[in-house]
Short mmCIF file of C-alpha atoms and ligand atoms in Angstrom, two decimals:
data_model
loop_
_atom_site.label_atom_id
_atom_site.label_comp_id
_atom_site.label_asym_id
_atom_site.label_seq_id
_atom_site.Cartn_x
_atom_site.Cartn_y
_atom_site.Cartn_z
CA UNK G 886 -4.15 -99.82 33.38
CA UNK G 887 -6.00 -98.70 30.03
CA UNK G 888 -4.22 -96.65 27.67
CA UNK G 889 -6.48 -94.48 25.84
CA UNK G 890 -5.90 -93.30 22.13
CA UNK G 891 -7.18 -89.80 21.84
CA UNK G 892 -5.42 -89.80 18.45
CA UNK G 893 -7.98 -92.31 17.07
CA UNK G 894 -10.07 -90.08 14.74
CA UNK G 895 -14.14 -90.79 14.99
CA UNK G 896 -16.32 -89.29 12.51
CA UNK G 897 -18.95 -87.60 14.23
CA UNK G 898 -21.16 -86.84 11.02
CA UNK G 899 -24.40 -88.27 11.12
CA UNK G 900 -25.23 -88.17 14.65
CA UNK G 901 -27.23 -84.80 14.39
CA UNK G 902 -23.99 -83.44 16.28
CA UNK G 903 -24.38 -79.40 16.92
CA UNK G 904 -21.13 -79.20 15.74
CA UNK G 905 -20.84 -81.16 12.66
CA UNK G 906 -23.95 -81.64 11.50
CA UNK G 907 -25.60 -78.35 11.86
CA UNK G 908 -23.38 -75.97 9.96
CA UNK G 909 -25.64 -75.59 7.01
CA UNK G 910 -28.85 -74.95 8.96
CA UNK G 911 -26.57 -71.92 11.08
CA UNK G 912 -25.96 -70.77 7.51
CA UNK G 913 -22.58 -71.86 7.12
CA UNK G 914 -20.73 -74.05 4.46
CA UNK G 915 -20.92 -77.81 5.69
CA UNK G 916 -17.09 -78.07 4.91
CA UNK G 917 -15.51 -75.44 7.59
CA UNK G 918 -13.22 -77.42 10.21
CA UNK G 919 -14.99 -77.25 13.11
CA UNK G 920 -13.82 -76.04 16.84
CA UNK G 921 -16.22 -73.84 18.40
CA UNK G 922 -18.98 -75.25 20.75
CA UNK G 923 -17.37 -76.66 24.15
CA UNK G 924 -17.72 -80.45 23.51
CA UNK G 925 -14.77 -82.84 22.40
CA UNK G 926 -14.34 -85.14 19.66
CA UNK G 927 -13.21 -88.42 21.87
CA UNK G 928 -15.63 -91.10 23.10
CA UNK G 929 -16.10 -90.96 26.93
CA UNK G 930 -14.41 -93.29 29.52
CA UNK G 931 -15.09 -96.82 28.75
CA UNK G 932 -16.74 -97.59 32.13
CA UNK G 933 -19.38 -95.16 31.37
CA UNK G 934 -20.20 -96.40 27.93
CA UNK G 935 -20.66 -99.82 29.61
CA UNK G 936 -23.02 -98.70 32.15
CA UNK G 937 -25.10 -96.94 29.50
CA UNK G 938 -24.82 -100.08 27.15
CA UNK G 939 -26.21 -102.45 30.41
CA UNK G 940 -28.85 -99.68 31.38
CA UNK G 941 -29.80 -99.65 27.65
CA UNK G 942 -30.19 -103.45 27.51
CA UNK G 943 -32.25 -103.37 30.55
CA UNK G 944 -34.73 -101.61 28.16
CA UNK G 945 -36.37 -99.62 30.21
CA UNK G 946 -36.38 -95.59 31.01
CA UNK G 947 -38.85 -94.75 33.24
CA UNK G 948 -38.30 -91.95 35.86
CA UNK G 949 -34.86 -92.09 38.06
CA UNK G 950 -33.98 -90.56 41.22
CA UNK G 951 -30.02 -90.33 41.97
CA UNK G 952 -29.78 -93.00 44.86
CA UNK G 953 -26.78 -93.03 47.65
CA UNK G 954 -24.48 -94.56 45.32
CA UNK G 955 -24.65 -91.60 42.94
CA UNK G 956 -24.03 -88.77 45.61
CA UNK G 957 -20.67 -91.07 47.16
CA UNK G 958 -19.75 -90.92 43.76
CA UNK G 959 -19.76 -87.15 43.10
CA UNK G 960 -18.99 -86.40 46.94
CA UNK G 961 -15.81 -88.51 46.53
CA UNK G 962 -14.62 -86.91 43.50
CA UNK G 963 -15.04 -83.32 44.90
CA UNK G 964 -13.41 -84.31 48.10
CA UNK G 965 -10.55 -86.25 46.29
CA UNK G 966 -10.05 -83.82 43.41
CA UNK G 967 -11.23 -80.86 44.82
CA UNK G 968 -10.73 -80.98 48.38
CA UNK G 969 -14.21 -80.14 48.84
CA UNK G 970 -16.63 -81.98 51.05
CA UNK G 971 -20.27 -81.44 49.70
CA UNK G 972 -22.98 -83.48 51.39
CA UNK G 973 -25.48 -84.96 49.19
CA UNK G 974 -28.96 -83.12 50.69
CA UNK G 975 -26.94 -80.07 49.10
CA UNK G 976 -27.54 -80.95 45.87
CA UNK G 977 -30.39 -79.30 43.55
CA UNK G 978 -30.63 -81.02 39.88
CA UNK G 979 -31.07 -79.01 36.34
CA UNK G 980 -31.21 -79.98 33.09
CA UNK G 981 -27.57 -78.65 32.32
CA UNK G 982 -25.79 -75.66 34.02
CA UNK G 983 -27.01 -73.06 31.54
CA UNK G 984 -30.66 -73.77 32.34
CA UNK G 985 -29.41 -73.36 36.49
CA UNK G 986 -27.85 -70.01 35.61
CA UNK G 987 -31.32 -69.07 34.23
CA UNK G 988 -33.18 -70.27 37.30
CA UNK G 989 -30.55 -68.69 39.44
CA UNK G 990 -31.25 -65.10 37.83
CA UNK G 991 -35.46 -66.03 37.99
CA UNK G 992 -34.83 -67.40 41.58
CA UNK G 993 -32.68 -64.56 43.34
CA UNK G 994 -33.53 -61.48 41.27
CA UNK G 995 -36.31 -59.26 40.07
CA UNK G 996 -37.04 -57.67 36.83
CA UNK G 997 -34.95 -54.97 36.20
CA UNK G 998 -32.12 -56.13 38.66
CA UNK G 999 -28.58 -55.86 37.65
CA UNK G 1000 -26.68 -59.25 38.03
CA UNK G 1001 -22.48 -58.85 37.74
CA UNK G 1002 -20.35 -60.56 34.88
CA UNK G 1003 -17.02 -60.12 33.88
CA UNK G 1004 -16.76 -60.05 30.48
CA UNK G 1005 -15.01 -61.19 28.08
CA UNK G 1006 -17.19 -64.17 29.47
CA UNK G 1007 -19.22 -67.38 28.03
CA UNK G 1008 -21.73 -65.74 26.10
CA UNK G 1009 -25.45 -67.61 27.74
CA UNK G 1010 -24.12 -65.48 31.07
CA UNK G 1011 -25.38 -62.22 29.71
CA UNK G 1012 -27.98 -64.00 27.37
CA UNK G 1013 -29.59 -65.68 30.79
CA UNK G 1014 -30.00 -62.07 32.15
CA UNK G 1015 -31.11 -60.05 29.41
CA UNK G 1016 -33.40 -62.76 28.16
CA UNK G 1017 -35.07 -62.50 32.06
CA UNK G 1018 -35.39 -58.99 31.80
CA UNK G 1019 -32.42 -58.09 34.11
CA UNK G 1020 -29.41 -55.52 33.28
CA UNK G 1021 -26.25 -57.09 32.63
CA UNK G 1022 -23.26 -55.59 34.49
CA UNK G 1023 -19.93 -55.60 33.20
CA UNK G 1024 -17.01 -55.23 35.45
CA UNK G 1025 -14.64 -56.11 32.49
CA UNK G 1026 -11.52 -58.15 33.30
CA UNK G 1027 -8.14 -56.61 32.24
CA UNK G 1028 -5.75 -58.09 30.02
CA UNK G 1029 -2.12 -57.76 30.51
CA UNK G 1030 0.94 -59.70 30.69
CA UNK G 1031 -0.76 -62.06 28.15
CA UNK G 1032 -3.47 -63.29 30.79
CA UNK G 1033 -6.63 -61.76 32.41
CA UNK G 1034 -6.80 -60.34 35.66
CA UNK G 1035 -9.62 -58.97 37.81
CA UNK G 1036 -9.39 -54.95 38.67
CA UNK G 1037 -11.24 -55.19 41.94
CA UNK G 1038 -11.51 -51.77 42.29
CA UNK G 1039 -13.60 -51.50 39.60
CA UNK G 1040 -15.30 -54.90 40.20
CA UNK G 1041 -16.70 -53.14 43.25
CA UNK G 1042 -17.46 -49.89 41.93
CA UNK G 1043 -19.93 -51.91 39.02
CA UNK G 1044 -21.23 -53.21 41.63
CA UNK G 1045 -22.49 -50.33 43.45
CA UNK G 1046 -23.14 -48.37 40.47
CA UNK G 1047 -25.49 -50.89 38.98
CA UNK G 1048 -26.76 -52.09 42.65
CA UNK G 1049 -26.26 -55.84 41.60
CA UNK G 1050 -28.06 -58.53 43.31
CA UNK G 1051 -26.17 -61.54 41.98
CA UNK G 1052 -22.69 -62.23 40.47
CA UNK G 1053 -22.07 -64.95 37.72
CA UNK G 1054 -18.66 -66.09 38.19
CA UNK G 1055 -16.73 -68.15 35.67
CA UNK G 1056 -14.67 -70.32 37.65
CA UNK G 1057 -12.14 -71.40 35.94
CA UNK G 1058 -13.09 -68.44 33.02
CA UNK G 1059 -14.41 -69.43 29.91
CA UNK G 1060 -12.93 -68.43 27.40
CA UNK G 1061 -9.75 -66.43 28.70
CA UNK G 1062 -8.58 -69.83 30.67
CA UNK G 1063 -7.66 -68.56 33.64
CA UNK G 1064 -8.06 -70.74 37.15
CA UNK G 1065 -8.78 -67.92 39.70
CA UNK G 1066 -6.34 -68.26 42.91
CA UNK G 1067 -7.99 -68.82 46.24
CA UNK G 1068 -7.13 -65.30 46.96
CA UNK G 1069 -9.11 -63.70 44.11
CA UNK G 1070 -11.78 -65.56 44.74
CA UNK G 1071 -11.69 -64.57 48.09
CA UNK G 1072 -11.20 -61.17 47.59
CA UNK G 1073 -14.12 -60.93 44.93
CA UNK G 1074 -16.16 -63.02 47.74
CA UNK G 1075 -15.57 -60.20 50.49
CA UNK G 1076 -16.81 -57.39 47.90
CA UNK G 1077 -19.96 -59.50 47.30
CA UNK G 1078 -20.41 -60.40 50.83
CA UNK G 1079 -20.02 -56.82 51.94
CA UNK G 1080 -22.84 -55.52 49.88
CA UNK G 1081 -25.32 -58.64 50.03
CA UNK G 1082 -24.74 -60.24 46.62
CA UNK G 1083 -25.21 -63.81 46.07
CA UNK G 1084 -22.39 -65.60 43.76
CA UNK G 1085 -23.29 -68.26 41.68
CA UNK G 1086 -19.89 -70.01 40.69
CA UNK G 1087 -19.94 -72.00 37.13
CA UNK G 1088 -17.49 -74.57 37.73
CA UNK G 1089 -17.92 -76.83 34.76
CA UNK G 1090 -14.66 -76.40 33.83
CA UNK G 1091 -13.07 -77.50 37.37
CA UNK G 1092 -11.33 -80.61 36.53
CA UNK G 1093 -9.19 -78.88 33.52
CA UNK G 1094 -6.40 -77.56 35.66
CA UNK G 1095 -3.10 -77.64 34.07
CA UNK G 1096 0.09 -78.81 36.05
CA UNK G 1097 1.08 -75.83 38.24
CA UNK G 1098 -2.60 -74.81 38.67
CA UNK G 1099 -5.21 -76.09 41.11
CA UNK G 1100 -9.02 -75.32 40.40
CA UNK G 1101 -11.08 -74.15 43.76
CA UNK G 1102 -14.63 -74.81 44.70
CA UNK G 1103 -16.17 -71.37 45.70
CA UNK G 1104 -17.72 -72.88 48.41
CA UNK G 1105 -14.67 -74.80 49.74
CA UNK G 1106 -13.24 -71.45 50.70
CA UNK G 1107 -15.13 -71.17 54.28
CA UNK G 1108 -18.32 -71.15 55.69
CA UNK G 1109 -19.23 -67.34 55.22
CA UNK G 1110 -18.42 -67.84 51.59
CA UNK G 1111 -20.42 -71.21 51.32
CA UNK G 1112 -23.36 -69.56 52.78
CA UNK G 1113 -23.80 -67.20 50.34
CA UNK G 1114 -23.27 -69.28 46.73
CA UNK G 1115 -24.61 -71.35 44.54
CA UNK G 1116 -21.86 -73.56 42.62
CA UNK G 1117 -22.61 -75.21 39.36
CA UNK G 1118 -21.07 -78.52 38.37
CA UNK G 1119 -21.59 -81.43 36.06
CA UNK G 1120 -19.64 -84.04 34.53
CA UNK G 1121 -20.73 -82.72 31.27
CA UNK G 1122 -17.37 -81.11 30.08
CA UNK G 1123 -15.15 -83.53 31.93
CA UNK G 1124 -16.19 -86.55 30.95
CA UNK G 1125 -17.98 -85.27 27.48
CA UNK G 1126 -21.46 -85.72 28.50
CA UNK G 1127 -22.98 -82.71 27.75
CA UNK G 1128 -25.56 -84.04 25.30
CA UNK G 1129 -27.04 -86.01 28.38
CA UNK G 1130 -27.92 -82.80 30.09
CA UNK G 1131 -27.52 -83.33 33.59
CA UNK G 1132 -25.91 -81.51 36.56
CA UNK G 1133 -25.34 -81.10 40.24
CA UNK G 1134 -25.82 -77.78 41.76
CA UNK G 1135 -24.83 -77.33 44.66
CA UNK G 1136 -26.36 -75.09 47.24
CA UNK G 1137 -24.84 -75.43 50.75
CA UNK G 1138 -27.23 -72.64 52.31
CA UNK G 1139 -30.93 -74.67 53.20
CA UNK G 1140 -32.74 -71.26 52.77
CA UNK G 1141 -31.12 -70.13 49.58
CA UNK G 1142 -31.68 -74.31 48.14
CA UNK G 1143 -35.59 -74.28 49.12
CA UNK G 1144 -35.82 -71.00 46.84
CA UNK G 1145 -34.04 -72.75 44.17
CA UNK G 1146 -35.80 -75.84 44.64
CA UNK G 1147 -38.64 -73.70 44.32
CA UNK G 1148 -38.02 -72.25 41.13
CA UNK G 1149 -36.68 -75.57 39.70
CA UNK G 1150 -40.46 -76.83 40.54
CA UNK G 1151 -41.85 -73.79 38.71
CA UNK G 1152 -40.23 -74.68 35.46
CA UNK G 1153 -42.02 -78.14 35.57
CA UNK G 1154 -38.64 -79.82 36.08
CA UNK G 1155 -38.45 -82.79 38.60
CA UNK G 1156 -36.55 -86.02 37.90
CA UNK G 1157 -33.35 -85.88 35.94
CA UNK G 1158 -32.49 -87.92 32.82
CA UNK G 1159 -31.99 -91.65 33.16
CA UNK G 1160 -28.98 -91.98 31.24
CA UNK G 1161 -27.21 -89.11 32.42
CA UNK G 1162 -27.52 -90.17 35.94
CA UNK G 1163 -25.82 -93.44 35.02
CA UNK G 1164 -22.94 -91.83 33.04
CA UNK G 1165 -22.44 -89.07 35.45
CA UNK G 1166 -22.13 -91.90 38.28
CA UNK G 1167 -20.10 -94.40 36.15
CA UNK G 1168 -17.50 -91.56 35.68
CA UNK G 1169 -17.30 -90.04 38.74
CA UNK G 1170 -16.82 -93.60 39.78
CA UNK G 1171 -14.60 -95.13 37.34
CA UNK G 1172 -13.11 -91.98 35.11
CA UNK G 1173 -9.92 -90.81 36.56
CA UNK G 1174 -7.75 -92.55 34.75
CA UNK G 1175 -9.19 -91.61 31.24
CA UNK G 1176 -9.31 -87.91 32.59
CA UNK G 1177 -5.75 -87.76 33.61
CA UNK G 1178 -4.87 -89.00 30.17
CA UNK G 1179 -6.76 -86.92 28.54
CA UNK G 1180 -5.79 -83.33 30.35
CA UNK G 1181 -2.09 -84.64 28.92
CA UNK G 1182 -3.35 -84.97 25.45
CA UNK G 1183 -4.85 -81.47 25.86
CA UNK G 1184 -1.86 -80.09 27.11
CA UNK G 1185 -0.20 -81.28 23.88
CA UNK G 1186 -2.56 -80.05 21.90
CA UNK G 1187 -2.39 -76.26 23.41
CA UNK G 1188 1.24 -76.60 23.24
CA UNK G 1189 0.73 -77.11 19.56
CA UNK G 1190 -1.35 -74.09 19.08
CA UNK G 1191 0.85 -72.27 21.08
CA UNK G 1192 4.33 -73.15 19.35
CA UNK G 1193 2.79 -73.47 15.74
CA UNK G 1194 1.11 -70.13 15.52
CA UNK G 1195 3.99 -68.54 17.46
CA UNK G 1196 6.67 -69.17 14.76
CA UNK G 1197 4.32 -68.71 12.09
CA UNK G 1198 1.53 -66.25 12.94
CA UNK G 1199 2.98 -63.42 15.01
CA UNK G 1200 -0.60 -61.30 14.08
CA UNK G 1201 -1.88 -64.21 16.39
CA UNK G 1202 -1.06 -63.92 20.56
CA UNK G 1203 -2.34 -67.14 22.26
CA UNK G 1204 -3.44 -66.61 25.70
CA UNK G 1205 -2.25 -70.04 27.46
CA UNK G 1206 -4.99 -71.56 29.11
CA UNK G 1207 -4.58 -72.86 32.93
CA UNK G 1208 -7.78 -74.65 32.81
CA UNK G 1209 -10.40 -75.57 30.25
CA UNK G 1210 -9.81 -76.90 26.58
CA UNK G 1211 -10.19 -73.81 24.71
CA UNK G 1212 -7.41 -71.55 23.77
CA UNK G 1213 -8.38 -67.88 23.53
CA UNK G 1214 -6.15 -65.97 20.78
CA UNK G 1215 -5.87 -62.05 20.59
CA UNK G 1216 -5.98 -61.63 16.44
CA UNK G 1217 -6.27 -57.88 16.87
CA UNK G 1218 -3.60 -57.16 15.01
CA UNK G 1219 -5.25 -58.56 11.87
CA UNK G 1220 -7.29 -55.23 12.38
CA UNK G 1221 -10.73 -57.38 12.22
CA UNK G 1222 -13.66 -56.84 13.95
CA UNK G 1223 -17.25 -58.08 14.48
CA UNK G 1224 -18.71 -59.88 11.68
CA UNK G 1225 -15.16 -59.23 9.49
CA UNK G 1226 -13.23 -61.35 11.80
CA UNK G 1227 -15.70 -63.93 11.67
CA UNK G 1228 -16.13 -63.60 7.70
CA UNK G 1229 -12.05 -63.99 7.59
CA UNK G 1230 -12.11 -66.93 9.72
CA UNK G 1231 -14.90 -68.52 7.78
CA UNK G 1232 -14.28 -67.94 4.27
CA UNK G 1233 -10.37 -67.17 4.54
CA UNK G 1234 -9.25 -70.09 6.99
CA UNK G 1235 -12.03 -72.46 6.37
CA UNK G 1236 -12.86 -72.81 9.94
CA UNK G 1237 -16.03 -72.82 12.47
CA UNK G 1238 -14.79 -70.57 15.61
CA UNK G 1239 -16.50 -68.69 18.26
CA UNK G 1240 -15.28 -65.48 17.63
CA UNK G 1241 -14.91 -62.23 19.60
CA UNK G 1242 -17.56 -59.90 20.21
CA UNK G 1243 -20.29 -62.77 21.16
CA UNK G 1244 -18.52 -63.00 24.61
CA UNK G 1245 -18.97 -59.24 24.89
CA UNK G 1246 -17.56 -56.09 23.30
CA UNK G 1247 -14.41 -56.86 25.64
CA UNK G 1248 -13.64 -59.93 23.45
CA UNK G 1249 -14.05 -58.44 20.30
CA UNK G 1250 -11.07 -59.09 17.94
CA UNK G 1251 -10.03 -62.23 19.50
CA UNK G 1252 -10.72 -65.94 18.26
CA UNK G 1253 -11.62 -68.93 20.54
CA UNK G 1254 -10.37 -72.61 19.08
CA UNK G 1255 -11.36 -75.73 20.99
CA UNK G 1256 -8.95 -78.22 21.23
CA UNK G 1257 -10.18 -80.88 22.44
CA UNK G 1258 -9.89 -82.80 19.26
CA UNK G 1259 -7.34 -85.36 17.54
CA UNK G 1260 -4.03 -83.63 16.78
CA UNK G 1261 -3.97 -84.27 13.22
CA UNK G 1262 -7.62 -82.41 13.00
CA UNK G 1263 -6.02 -79.46 14.68
CA UNK G 1264 -2.86 -79.43 13.02
CA UNK G 1265 -5.01 -79.07 9.64
CA UNK G 1266 -6.97 -76.28 11.16
CA UNK G 1267 -4.10 -74.32 12.10
CA UNK G 1268 -2.44 -74.81 9.05
CA UNK G 1269 -5.57 -73.38 7.50
CA UNK G 1270 -5.38 -70.53 10.18
CA UNK G 1271 -1.54 -69.89 9.11
CA UNK G 1272 -2.46 -69.77 5.33
CA UNK G 1273 -4.75 -67.36 5.58
CA UNK G 1274 -3.06 -65.01 7.99
CA UNK G 1275 -0.28 -65.32 5.65
CA UNK G 1276 -2.23 -64.57 2.69
CA UNK G 1277 -3.47 -61.16 4.03
CA UNK G 1278 0.01 -60.32 5.44
CA UNK G 1279 1.02 -60.50 1.63
CA UNK G 1280 -1.84 -58.56 0.51
CA UNK G 1281 -0.67 -56.28 3.22
C1 PLP Q 1947 -18.89 -72.07 31.22
C2 PLP Q 1947 -19.70 -73.08 30.82
N1 PLP Q 1947 -20.96 -73.03 31.52
C3 PLP Q 1947 -21.85 -73.84 31.15
C4 PLP Q 1947 -21.77 -74.18 29.43
C5 PLP Q 1947 -23.10 -75.05 29.44
O1 PLP Q 1947 -23.31 -76.36 30.45
P1 PLP Q 1947 -24.48 -76.84 29.84
O2 PLP Q 1947 -24.23 -77.78 28.57
O3 PLP Q 1947 -24.75 -77.91 31.09
O4 PLP Q 1947 -25.96 -76.30 30.07
C6 PLP Q 1947 -20.45 -74.08 28.91
C7 PLP Q 1947 -20.44 -74.53 27.67
O5 PLP Q 1947 -19.55 -74.62 26.61
C8 PLP Q 1947 -19.28 -73.44 29.44
O6 PLP Q 1947 -18.26 -72.98 28.61
#
């Protein structure tokens, strides 16, 4: 068995990394510790690196279309890890999941239509809706008992008030880290089916469920749910391949699939990224051991955030994620919102984080910490955050 060392420091500067090389072009100080965008500071599994090196040595990077082995690798992963059977003909390829969400909005709604989301939620959800001239209908999540819950009545009320046509579901939830249970998903699905609302389930974080939680692929709930959905998956988050911009959008219903494929064609996209195909296949074939070790490491990092902030900065309430490597922290006791919170995090704590209201007004006053980094780096970031909170406490 290969033992992976996730503590090994890896300098990502000088790689055109969005997280480490683009602070200044985004009007931030270059010396902030960076724990914002959701990629990881770990190398991808060795079998994927080996497959990419081998393909690089071949030296020809012509158009590529995934073959049987690719679909078998993804299918086997979904079957064994998620108890979800997918057929090779169900796949639609897009360059990444945000692109797929935008294409779904374009394919399945008209300008002016309402699209449902549950804020606070990953901000590109509302961006792809608004940027395409549709209306954001927010059925906000309810925060109680340290985690987000769904108010099903409010969900149905919002859906009917706006006459929504589409629901962008974040499953599991970013930023709150909830693993929606099969029961919760079924209830949402029943409401959507009753009102003829199509469900687009973004499952990019599907592989990070912590012990005691199990991811449910929306389409695995049964035929009537599978028939009215699009499930967005990719190896991007699971194996840290985000920059390869390769995704597997699974659409069991042939009519919906045709509609989505037509929209993809209209955008001018045809074959997926060669290196993305190579890496995705290698990861799904051989990356299981790496992922299991990674998840144990991430659990340790989550534990560190919880214990460290819990004992020294009671103003910050950690929402323990059930999945994802993103920790959502309720910082409202600091009394800082919007730009003031961002200024505090950057100027006082020296951190680059995604903060609050970019996830929708329901997220204002919260901060999100990406813990997929070396523990020593995370520790340093937490120390800076705690010191800033202590200084603010002393100032009164
Ligand atoms: C819920 C969710 N969906 C999609 C993405 C991005 O996907 P992609 O890079 O494939 O567009 C992210 C990245 O943070 C995410 O958290």
